[in-house]
Short mmCIF file of C-alpha atoms and ligand atoms in Angstrom, two decimals:
data_model
loop_
_atom_site.label_atom_id
_atom_site.label_comp_id
_atom_site.label_asym_id
_atom_site.label_seq_id
_atom_site.Cartn_x
_atom_site.Cartn_y
_atom_site.Cartn_z
CA MET M 26 25.62 3.99 11.45
CA GLU M 27 22.68 4.15 13.79
CA LEU M 28 19.47 2.21 13.09
CA ILE M 29 16.45 2.64 15.33
CA CYS M 30 13.03 0.98 15.19
CA HIS M 31 10.23 3.06 16.71
CA ARG M 32 7.02 1.08 17.32
CA VAL M 33 4.17 3.55 17.25
CA SER M 34 0.43 3.31 17.84
CA ILE M 35 -1.80 6.03 16.41
CA PRO M 36 -5.60 6.06 16.67
CA LEU M 37 -7.46 6.12 13.36
CA LYS M 38 -10.13 8.81 13.02
CA THR M 39 -12.68 6.10 12.22
CA PRO M 40 -12.27 2.32 12.48
CA PHE M 41 -11.35 0.79 9.11
CA VAL M 42 -13.47 -2.31 8.41
CA THR M 43 -12.45 -4.92 5.84
CA SER M 44 -13.43 -8.55 5.25
CA PHE M 45 -10.52 -9.55 7.51
CA GLY M 46 -11.51 -7.36 10.46
CA ALA M 47 -11.80 -3.90 11.98
CA GLN M 48 -8.78 -1.76 12.70
CA ASP M 49 -8.99 1.22 15.05
CA TYR M 50 -5.28 1.93 15.52
CA ARG M 51 -2.37 1.91 13.12
CA VAL M 52 0.48 0.15 14.91
CA ALA M 53 3.55 0.73 12.79
CA LEU M 54 7.27 0.04 12.82
CA VAL M 55 9.03 3.25 11.81
CA PHE M 56 12.73 2.95 11.01
CA GLU M 57 15.28 5.73 11.40
CA MET M 58 18.80 5.44 10.07
CA LYS M 59 21.60 7.94 10.69
CA HIS M 60 24.71 7.66 8.55
CA LYS M 61 27.32 10.20 7.41
CA GLY M 62 25.19 13.15 8.52
CA ILE M 63 22.04 11.95 6.73
CA THR M 64 18.86 10.82 8.52
CA ALA M 65 16.58 8.50 6.56
CA PHE M 66 13.16 7.07 7.49
CA SER M 67 10.91 4.23 6.40
CA GLU M 68 7.90 2.26 7.63
CA ALA M 69 7.01 -1.44 7.48
CA VAL M 70 3.48 -2.04 6.16
CA THR M 71 2.91 -4.84 8.67
CA ASP M 72 0.43 -4.30 11.49
CA LYS M 73 -0.49 -6.10 14.73
CA GLY M 74 -1.71 -9.37 13.24
CA PRO M 75 -1.21 -11.59 10.14
CA PHE M 76 -4.63 -10.84 8.63
CA TYR M 77 -3.81 -9.13 5.33
CA SER M 78 -0.83 -11.43 4.77
CA TYR M 79 1.22 -13.83 6.90
CA GLU M 80 3.63 -11.15 8.11
CA ASP M 81 2.98 -8.98 11.14
CA ASN M 82 4.96 -6.49 13.23
CA THR M 83 6.46 -9.19 15.42
CA THR M 84 7.70 -11.38 12.55
CA ALA M 85 8.97 -8.36 10.62
CA PHE M 86 10.87 -7.06 13.64
CA HIS M 87 12.35 -10.49 14.30
CA ILE M 88 13.52 -10.99 10.71
CA ILE M 89 14.99 -7.50 10.56
CA GLU M 90 16.78 -7.76 13.90
CA ALA M 91 18.11 -11.30 13.40
CA TYR M 92 18.89 -11.42 9.66
CA LEU M 93 18.52 -8.15 7.76
CA ALA M 94 19.76 -5.14 9.73
CA GLU M 95 23.45 -6.12 9.54
CA HIS M 96 23.28 -5.94 5.74
CA ILE M 97 22.56 -2.21 5.68
CA SER M 98 25.37 -1.15 8.03
CA ASP M 99 27.36 0.40 5.16
CA ALA M 100 24.25 1.92 3.49
CA PRO M 101 24.47 -0.14 0.28
CA GLU M 102 22.38 0.58 -2.81
CA PRO M 103 18.87 -0.93 -2.44
CA SER M 104 19.58 -3.58 -5.11
CA GLU M 105 22.79 -4.61 -3.34
CA PHE M 106 20.89 -4.98 -0.06
CA LEU M 107 18.26 -7.20 -1.73
CA GLU M 108 21.02 -9.35 -3.19
CA ARG M 109 22.59 -9.77 0.25
CA ALA M 110 19.16 -10.55 1.75
CA ARG M 111 18.28 -13.17 -0.88
CA TYR M 112 19.13 -16.04 1.48
CA VAL M 113 16.13 -15.06 3.62
CA LYS M 114 13.04 -16.60 1.99
CA GLY M 115 9.91 -14.46 1.80
CA HIS M 116 9.36 -11.85 4.54
CA LEU M 117 9.06 -9.25 1.80
CA MET M 118 7.46 -6.65 4.08
CA ALA M 119 10.45 -6.86 6.44
CA LYS M 120 12.83 -6.55 3.50
CA ALA M 121 10.85 -3.64 2.02
CA ALA M 122 11.19 -1.61 5.21
CA LEU M 123 15.00 -1.61 4.93
CA GLU M 124 15.08 -1.42 1.14
CA MET M 125 12.98 1.76 1.21
CA LEU M 126 15.10 3.20 4.02
CA LEU M 127 18.04 2.91 1.59
CA TRP M 128 16.11 4.64 -1.22
CA ASP M 129 15.39 7.57 1.10
CA TYR M 130 19.04 7.61 2.19
CA HIS M 131 20.48 7.60 -1.33
CA ALA M 132 18.00 10.17 -2.65
CA LYS M 133 18.95 12.41 0.30
CA GLU M 134 22.63 11.82 -0.38
CA GLU M 135 22.04 13.18 -3.92
CA GLY M 136 19.93 16.01 -2.53
CA THR M 137 17.05 14.92 -4.80
CA PRO M 138 13.38 14.31 -3.97
CA LEU M 139 12.62 10.59 -4.14
CA TYR M 140 9.93 11.01 -6.79
CA ARG M 141 12.53 12.41 -9.19
CA TYR M 142 15.31 10.10 -8.03
CA ILE M 143 13.31 7.05 -9.21
CA GLY M 144 13.19 8.26 -12.81
CA GLN M 145 10.38 9.24 -15.17
CA THR M 146 7.73 11.10 -13.23
CA ASN M 147 4.37 12.72 -13.87
CA GLY M 148 5.21 15.16 -11.07
CA LYS M 149 1.99 14.39 -9.24
CA ALA M 150 -0.15 11.44 -8.17
CA GLN M 151 -3.79 10.80 -9.10
CA VAL M 152 -5.69 10.07 -5.90
CA GLY M 153 -8.47 7.61 -5.14
CA ILE M 154 -9.95 6.64 -1.78
CA SER M 155 -10.47 3.32 -0.01
CA ILE M 156 -13.59 3.26 2.15
CA GLY M 157 -14.19 0.57 4.77
CA MET M 158 -17.49 -1.18 5.41
CA ALA M 159 -20.04 0.66 7.54
CA THR M 160 -23.81 1.08 7.77
CA PRO M 161 -25.56 1.82 4.44
CA GLU M 162 -26.23 5.44 5.50
CA GLU M 163 -22.61 5.95 6.54
CA MET M 164 -21.31 4.49 3.27
CA ARG M 165 -23.60 6.75 1.23
CA LYS M 166 -22.38 9.73 3.21
CA GLN M 167 -18.68 8.88 2.90
CA THR M 168 -18.81 8.00 -0.78
CA SER M 169 -20.73 11.11 -1.84
CA LYS M 170 -18.36 13.25 0.25
CA ALA M 171 -15.41 11.64 -1.56
CA VAL M 172 -16.91 12.63 -4.93
CA GLU M 173 -17.32 16.22 -3.71
CA MET M 174 -13.74 16.30 -2.42
CA GLY M 175 -12.43 15.61 -5.92
CA TYR M 176 -11.18 12.04 -5.57
CA LYS M 177 -10.70 10.35 -8.92
CA ARG M 178 -11.90 6.88 -7.95
CA ILE M 179 -13.73 5.34 -5.02
CA LYS M 180 -13.08 1.84 -3.76
CA VAL M 181 -15.28 0.20 -1.17
CA LYS M 182 -14.54 -2.87 0.87
CA ILE M 183 -16.90 -5.82 0.46
CA LYS M 184 -17.32 -9.19 2.11
CA LYS M 185 -19.06 -12.41 1.22
CA GLY M 186 -22.83 -12.12 1.61
CA ARG M 187 -22.87 -8.30 1.67
CA GLU M 188 -21.30 -7.60 -1.73
CA GLU M 189 -24.42 -6.86 -3.73
CA GLU M 190 -26.12 -4.78 -1.05
CA ILE M 191 -22.99 -2.67 -0.55
CA VAL M 192 -22.39 -2.00 -4.23
CA ARG M 193 -26.06 -1.25 -5.00
CA ASN M 194 -26.20 1.22 -2.12
CA VAL M 195 -22.98 3.00 -3.07
CA ARG M 196 -23.81 3.07 -6.80
CA SER M 197 -27.10 4.76 -6.09
CA SER M 198 -25.26 7.36 -4.00
CA ILE M 199 -22.53 8.28 -6.54
CA GLY M 200 -24.12 7.60 -9.95
CA ASP M 201 -21.68 6.43 -12.60
CA PHE M 202 -18.57 7.77 -10.81
CA PRO M 203 -15.53 5.40 -11.14
CA LEU M 204 -16.06 2.71 -8.48
CA SER M 205 -14.16 -0.44 -7.52
CA VAL M 206 -14.52 -3.06 -4.78
CA ASP M 207 -11.93 -4.85 -2.65
CA ALA M 208 -12.82 -8.27 -1.19
CA ASN M 209 -9.48 -8.95 0.50
CA THR M 210 -9.65 -12.67 -0.38
CA ASP M 211 -13.11 -13.35 1.09
CA PHE M 212 -14.51 -15.44 -1.82
CA THR M 213 -13.80 -18.72 -3.60
CA LEU M 214 -14.65 -19.94 -7.12
CA GLU M 215 -17.81 -21.45 -5.64
CA ASP M 216 -19.05 -17.89 -5.23
CA THR M 217 -18.88 -17.21 -8.96
CA ASP M 218 -22.62 -16.45 -9.21
CA ALA M 219 -22.45 -13.86 -6.44
CA LEU M 220 -19.42 -12.20 -8.04
CA ARG M 221 -21.01 -12.28 -11.50
CA ALA M 222 -24.01 -10.49 -10.02
CA LEU M 223 -21.74 -7.45 -9.62
CA ASP M 224 -21.19 -7.22 -13.39
CA LYS M 225 -24.25 -5.02 -13.78
CA PHE M 226 -22.73 -2.27 -11.60
CA ASN M 227 -20.04 -1.44 -14.13
CA LEU M 228 -17.10 -1.50 -11.68
CA VAL M 229 -13.70 -0.38 -12.95
CA TYR M 230 -12.33 -3.55 -11.35
CA MET M 231 -12.76 -6.02 -8.51
CA GLU M 232 -9.72 -6.31 -6.22
CA GLN M 233 -8.43 -9.64 -4.86
CA PRO M 234 -11.68 -11.64 -4.64
CA LEU M 235 -9.90 -14.99 -4.09
CA ASP M 236 -7.10 -16.42 -1.95
CA HIS M 237 -4.07 -14.33 -0.96
CA ASP M 238 -1.55 -16.38 -2.95
CA ASP M 239 -3.80 -17.56 -5.78
CA ILE M 240 -3.31 -16.96 -9.50
CA ILE M 241 -4.98 -19.97 -11.17
CA ASP M 242 -8.48 -19.55 -9.74
CA HIS M 243 -8.42 -15.83 -10.49
CA ALA M 244 -7.65 -16.72 -14.12
CA GLU M 245 -10.70 -19.01 -14.14
CA LEU M 246 -12.87 -16.34 -12.49
CA ALA M 247 -11.72 -13.78 -15.08
CA LYS M 248 -13.25 -16.01 -17.78
CA ARG M 249 -16.53 -16.28 -15.87
CA ILE M 250 -17.25 -12.60 -15.07
CA ARG M 251 -17.11 -9.33 -17.00
CA THR M 252 -15.70 -7.09 -14.24
CA PRO M 253 -11.92 -6.74 -14.69
CA ILE M 254 -9.83 -8.32 -11.95
CA CYS M 255 -7.18 -6.43 -10.00
CA LEU M 256 -4.68 -8.36 -7.90
CA ASP M 257 -3.23 -7.00 -4.65
CA GLU M 258 -2.21 -9.71 -2.13
CA SER M 259 -1.27 -12.25 -4.85
CA ILE M 260 1.34 -10.02 -6.51
CA VAL M 261 4.46 -10.24 -4.37
CA SER M 262 7.11 -9.87 -7.10
CA THR M 263 7.76 -9.18 -10.77
CA ASP M 264 7.89 -12.91 -11.35
CA ARG M 265 4.47 -13.41 -9.77
CA ALA M 266 3.13 -10.48 -11.80
CA ARG M 267 4.48 -12.07 -14.99
CA LYS M 268 2.72 -15.34 -14.14
CA ALA M 269 -0.54 -13.52 -13.39
CA ILE M 270 -0.36 -11.59 -16.65
CA GLN M 271 0.56 -14.68 -18.72
CA SER M 272 -2.31 -16.68 -17.27
CA LYS M 273 -4.72 -13.73 -17.71
CA ALA M 274 -5.58 -13.71 -14.00
CA CYS M 275 -5.76 -9.90 -13.90
CA THR M 276 -5.71 -6.79 -16.07
CA VAL M 277 -4.96 -4.40 -13.19
CA ILE M 278 -2.29 -4.56 -10.46
CA ASN M 279 -2.30 -2.81 -7.09
CA ILE M 280 1.37 -2.17 -6.30
CA LYS M 281 2.26 -1.62 -2.66
CA PRO M 282 6.01 -1.13 -2.33
CA GLY M 283 5.84 -2.38 1.25
CA ARG M 284 4.35 -5.69 0.07
CA VAL M 285 6.76 -6.47 -2.78
CA SER M 286 10.16 -5.94 -1.05
CA GLY M 287 10.32 -2.26 -1.85
CA PHE M 288 10.80 0.31 -4.60
CA SER M 289 13.10 -1.67 -6.92
CA GLU M 290 10.54 -4.43 -7.35
CA SER M 291 7.64 -1.94 -7.51
CA LEU M 292 9.24 -0.12 -10.43
CA SER M 293 10.05 -3.35 -12.17
CA ILE M 294 6.45 -4.60 -11.79
CA ALA M 295 5.08 -1.28 -13.03
CA LYS M 296 7.35 -1.25 -16.10
CA MET M 297 6.54 -4.83 -17.02
CA ALA M 298 2.81 -4.30 -16.52
CA ARG M 299 2.80 -1.23 -18.75
CA GLU M 300 4.63 -3.15 -21.49
CA HIS M 301 1.81 -5.69 -21.42
CA GLY M 302 -0.99 -3.10 -21.33
CA ILE M 303 -1.82 -3.99 -17.74
CA HIS M 304 -2.96 -1.08 -15.55
CA THR M 305 -1.16 -0.24 -12.32
CA TRP M 306 -1.86 1.88 -9.27
CA VAL M 307 -0.33 2.33 -5.85
CA GLY M 308 -2.18 0.92 -2.86
CA GLY M 309 -1.89 1.77 0.80
CA MET M 310 -1.89 0.10 4.20
CA LEU M 311 -3.10 3.00 6.37
CA GLU M 312 0.50 4.22 6.62
CA THR M 313 1.67 7.12 8.76
CA GLY M 314 3.11 10.13 6.97
CA VAL M 315 6.39 8.25 6.48
CA GLY M 316 5.04 5.29 4.49
CA ARG M 317 2.56 7.60 2.76
CA ALA M 318 5.39 9.75 1.37
CA PHE M 319 6.92 6.66 -0.28
CA ASN M 320 3.58 5.62 -1.77
CA ILE M 321 2.91 9.08 -3.18
CA SER M 322 6.41 9.30 -4.68
CA LEU M 323 5.82 5.98 -6.45
CA ALA M 324 2.26 6.91 -7.46
CA SER M 325 3.63 9.91 -9.36
CA SER M 326 5.83 7.65 -11.53
CA ALA M 327 5.10 7.74 -15.26
CA TYR M 328 4.67 3.95 -15.11
CA ILE M 329 1.56 4.25 -12.91
CA ASP M 330 -1.65 5.00 -14.82
CA PHE M 331 -4.60 4.57 -12.41
CA PRO M 332 -5.47 6.56 -9.24
CA GLY M 333 -4.15 4.97 -6.03
CA ASP M 334 -5.30 4.53 -2.42
CA THR M 335 -3.14 7.43 -1.32
CA SER M 336 -5.44 9.84 0.51
CA PRO M 337 -4.02 12.85 2.36
CA ASN M 338 -2.90 12.16 5.96
CA GLU M 339 -5.99 13.84 7.44
CA LYS M 340 -8.26 11.04 6.20
CA TYR M 341 -6.59 8.68 8.64
CA PHE M 342 -5.25 10.55 11.66
CA GLU M 343 -6.17 13.53 13.81
CA LYS M 344 -2.43 14.15 14.15
CA ASP M 345 0.25 12.33 12.18
CA ILE M 346 3.95 11.99 13.08
CA VAL M 347 4.98 14.41 10.33
CA LYS M 348 4.91 18.21 10.34
CA ASN M 349 4.13 18.52 6.63
CA PRO M 350 1.09 16.41 5.72
CA PHE M 351 -0.01 16.04 2.09
CA GLU M 352 -2.87 18.03 0.67
CA MET M 353 -5.06 17.03 -2.26
CA ASP M 354 -5.74 19.53 -5.01
CA ASP M 355 -8.30 18.69 -7.68
CA GLY M 356 -7.74 14.94 -7.09
CA PHE M 357 -3.94 15.17 -7.26
CA ILE M 358 -1.22 15.10 -4.61
CA THR M 359 2.23 16.51 -5.33
CA PRO M 360 5.16 14.72 -3.67
CA MET M 361 7.33 16.74 -1.28
CA GLU M 362 10.14 18.77 -2.83
CA GLY M 363 12.64 18.18 -0.01
CA PRO M 364 15.39 15.57 -0.48
CA GLY M 365 14.30 11.92 -0.24
CA ILE M 366 10.73 11.44 0.99
CA GLY M 367 10.78 15.08 2.06
CA VAL M 368 8.78 14.66 5.27
CA GLU M 369 9.72 16.45 8.47
CA ILE M 370 9.27 14.27 11.52
CA ASP M 371 7.31 15.82 14.38
CA ARG M 372 9.59 14.59 17.18
CA GLU M 373 7.20 15.59 19.95
CA ARG M 374 4.32 13.70 18.34
CA LEU M 375 6.56 10.70 17.57
CA GLU M 376 7.60 10.57 21.24
CA LYS M 377 3.97 10.67 22.33
CA VAL M 378 2.78 7.77 20.16
CA THR M 379 5.85 5.55 20.62
CA ILE M 380 5.24 2.27 22.49
CA ASP M 381 8.88 1.20 22.45
CA ARG M 382 12.11 1.87 20.65
CA VAL M 383 14.99 -0.48 19.87
CA ARG M 384 18.43 0.35 18.56
CA LEU M 385 19.35 -2.29 15.98
CA LEU M 386 22.71 -0.94 14.77
O1 LIG K 413 -6.33 -4.31 0.65
O2 LIG K 413 -5.80 -2.40 -0.06
C1 LIG K 413 -6.00 -3.16 0.89
C2 LIG K 413 -5.74 -1.24 4.19
C3 LIG K 413 -5.12 -2.18 4.98
C4 LIG K 413 -4.83 -3.41 4.46
C5 LIG K 413 -5.15 -3.72 3.14
C6 LIG K 413 -5.76 -2.77 2.33
C7 LIG K 413 -6.09 -1.53 2.88
C8 LIG K 413 -6.80 -0.48 2.15
C9 LIG K 413 -6.60 0.94 2.62
O3 LIG K 413 -7.58 -0.70 1.26
C10 LIG K 413 -5.71 1.71 1.73
C11 LIG K 413 -5.31 3.01 2.40
O4 LIG K 413 -6.12 3.93 2.36
O5 LIG K 413 -4.19 3.08 2.95
MG1 LIG K 414 -6.51 -4.53 -1.46
#
């Protein structure tokens, strides 16, 4: 067994601005595992700093190196790895990176594309776009271009104090096209009036308005406003999703496999949500082609019913680390047909963007 962590830094085409800051590079941990003639890949969704959640690249690397890597040395099934890793509390993004590496490995071992390996599939993913904050002119331009390109839903980032101006501007640019907003935890219940003022824009949902680990206040907010609530940061497990659904804190869930300890938990959240009539979609974290391939495989699952934040690679990077980027056709992306995630690593490009590389096993 060989396990390598490549830390890469790739410039984004345009800086991505959210309520928690502006990002102009994607700094990612890409994992490569070689075992019994099979090479598997995965990517941690962490980035440079703990701004989306408390994990970042440094904590994820530390947890993986010190506590997790040894548990994949015999390439166990993903569920077996999670069982072995249960003694490590939290650090779900670190766990997800290795859990997904094992899904790619086992799908490749079977010679099956990951999107089929995980079970019932629609065969393709419905695609939406996540657009960062920018000047009003720029946001009008980007959102109307997204409609023309065939995206099935547009989400725009908002922050406290700019929410109404942003939504009014974008609404007037795209008419009644499906639109959502993502606050990335910028508000509190004291901002109820400001959030209620968005009701008139007929949003498909409002994503994570309140604190990153909150359920109770979201349930209260849901009673006070008409816009449906979608939870992202707050949903870290099936158990947390169950609590959110029971307390009526949300009617939509953004599933990011990299946030919830991987594919096993993602599928379990999606199945439970569908049983309760809760909508699900697959989010993104500006992943390279490696993480993107996982997201698109999951987004094509029959248990996912809403368009995700899974744009083609070219939205993010001039040149990705994969040779076979995704293309969008009529608002859909088809997962790769090769075994596992099906991406071919561009070794020359990977070499160029690598900051450092550590062999862990
Ligand atoms: O909250 O969904 C989010 C990007 C980085 C961190 C958090 C989020 C996002 C996005 C972009 O919205 C989704 C993507 O296009 O990858
Ligand atoms: Mg979000």
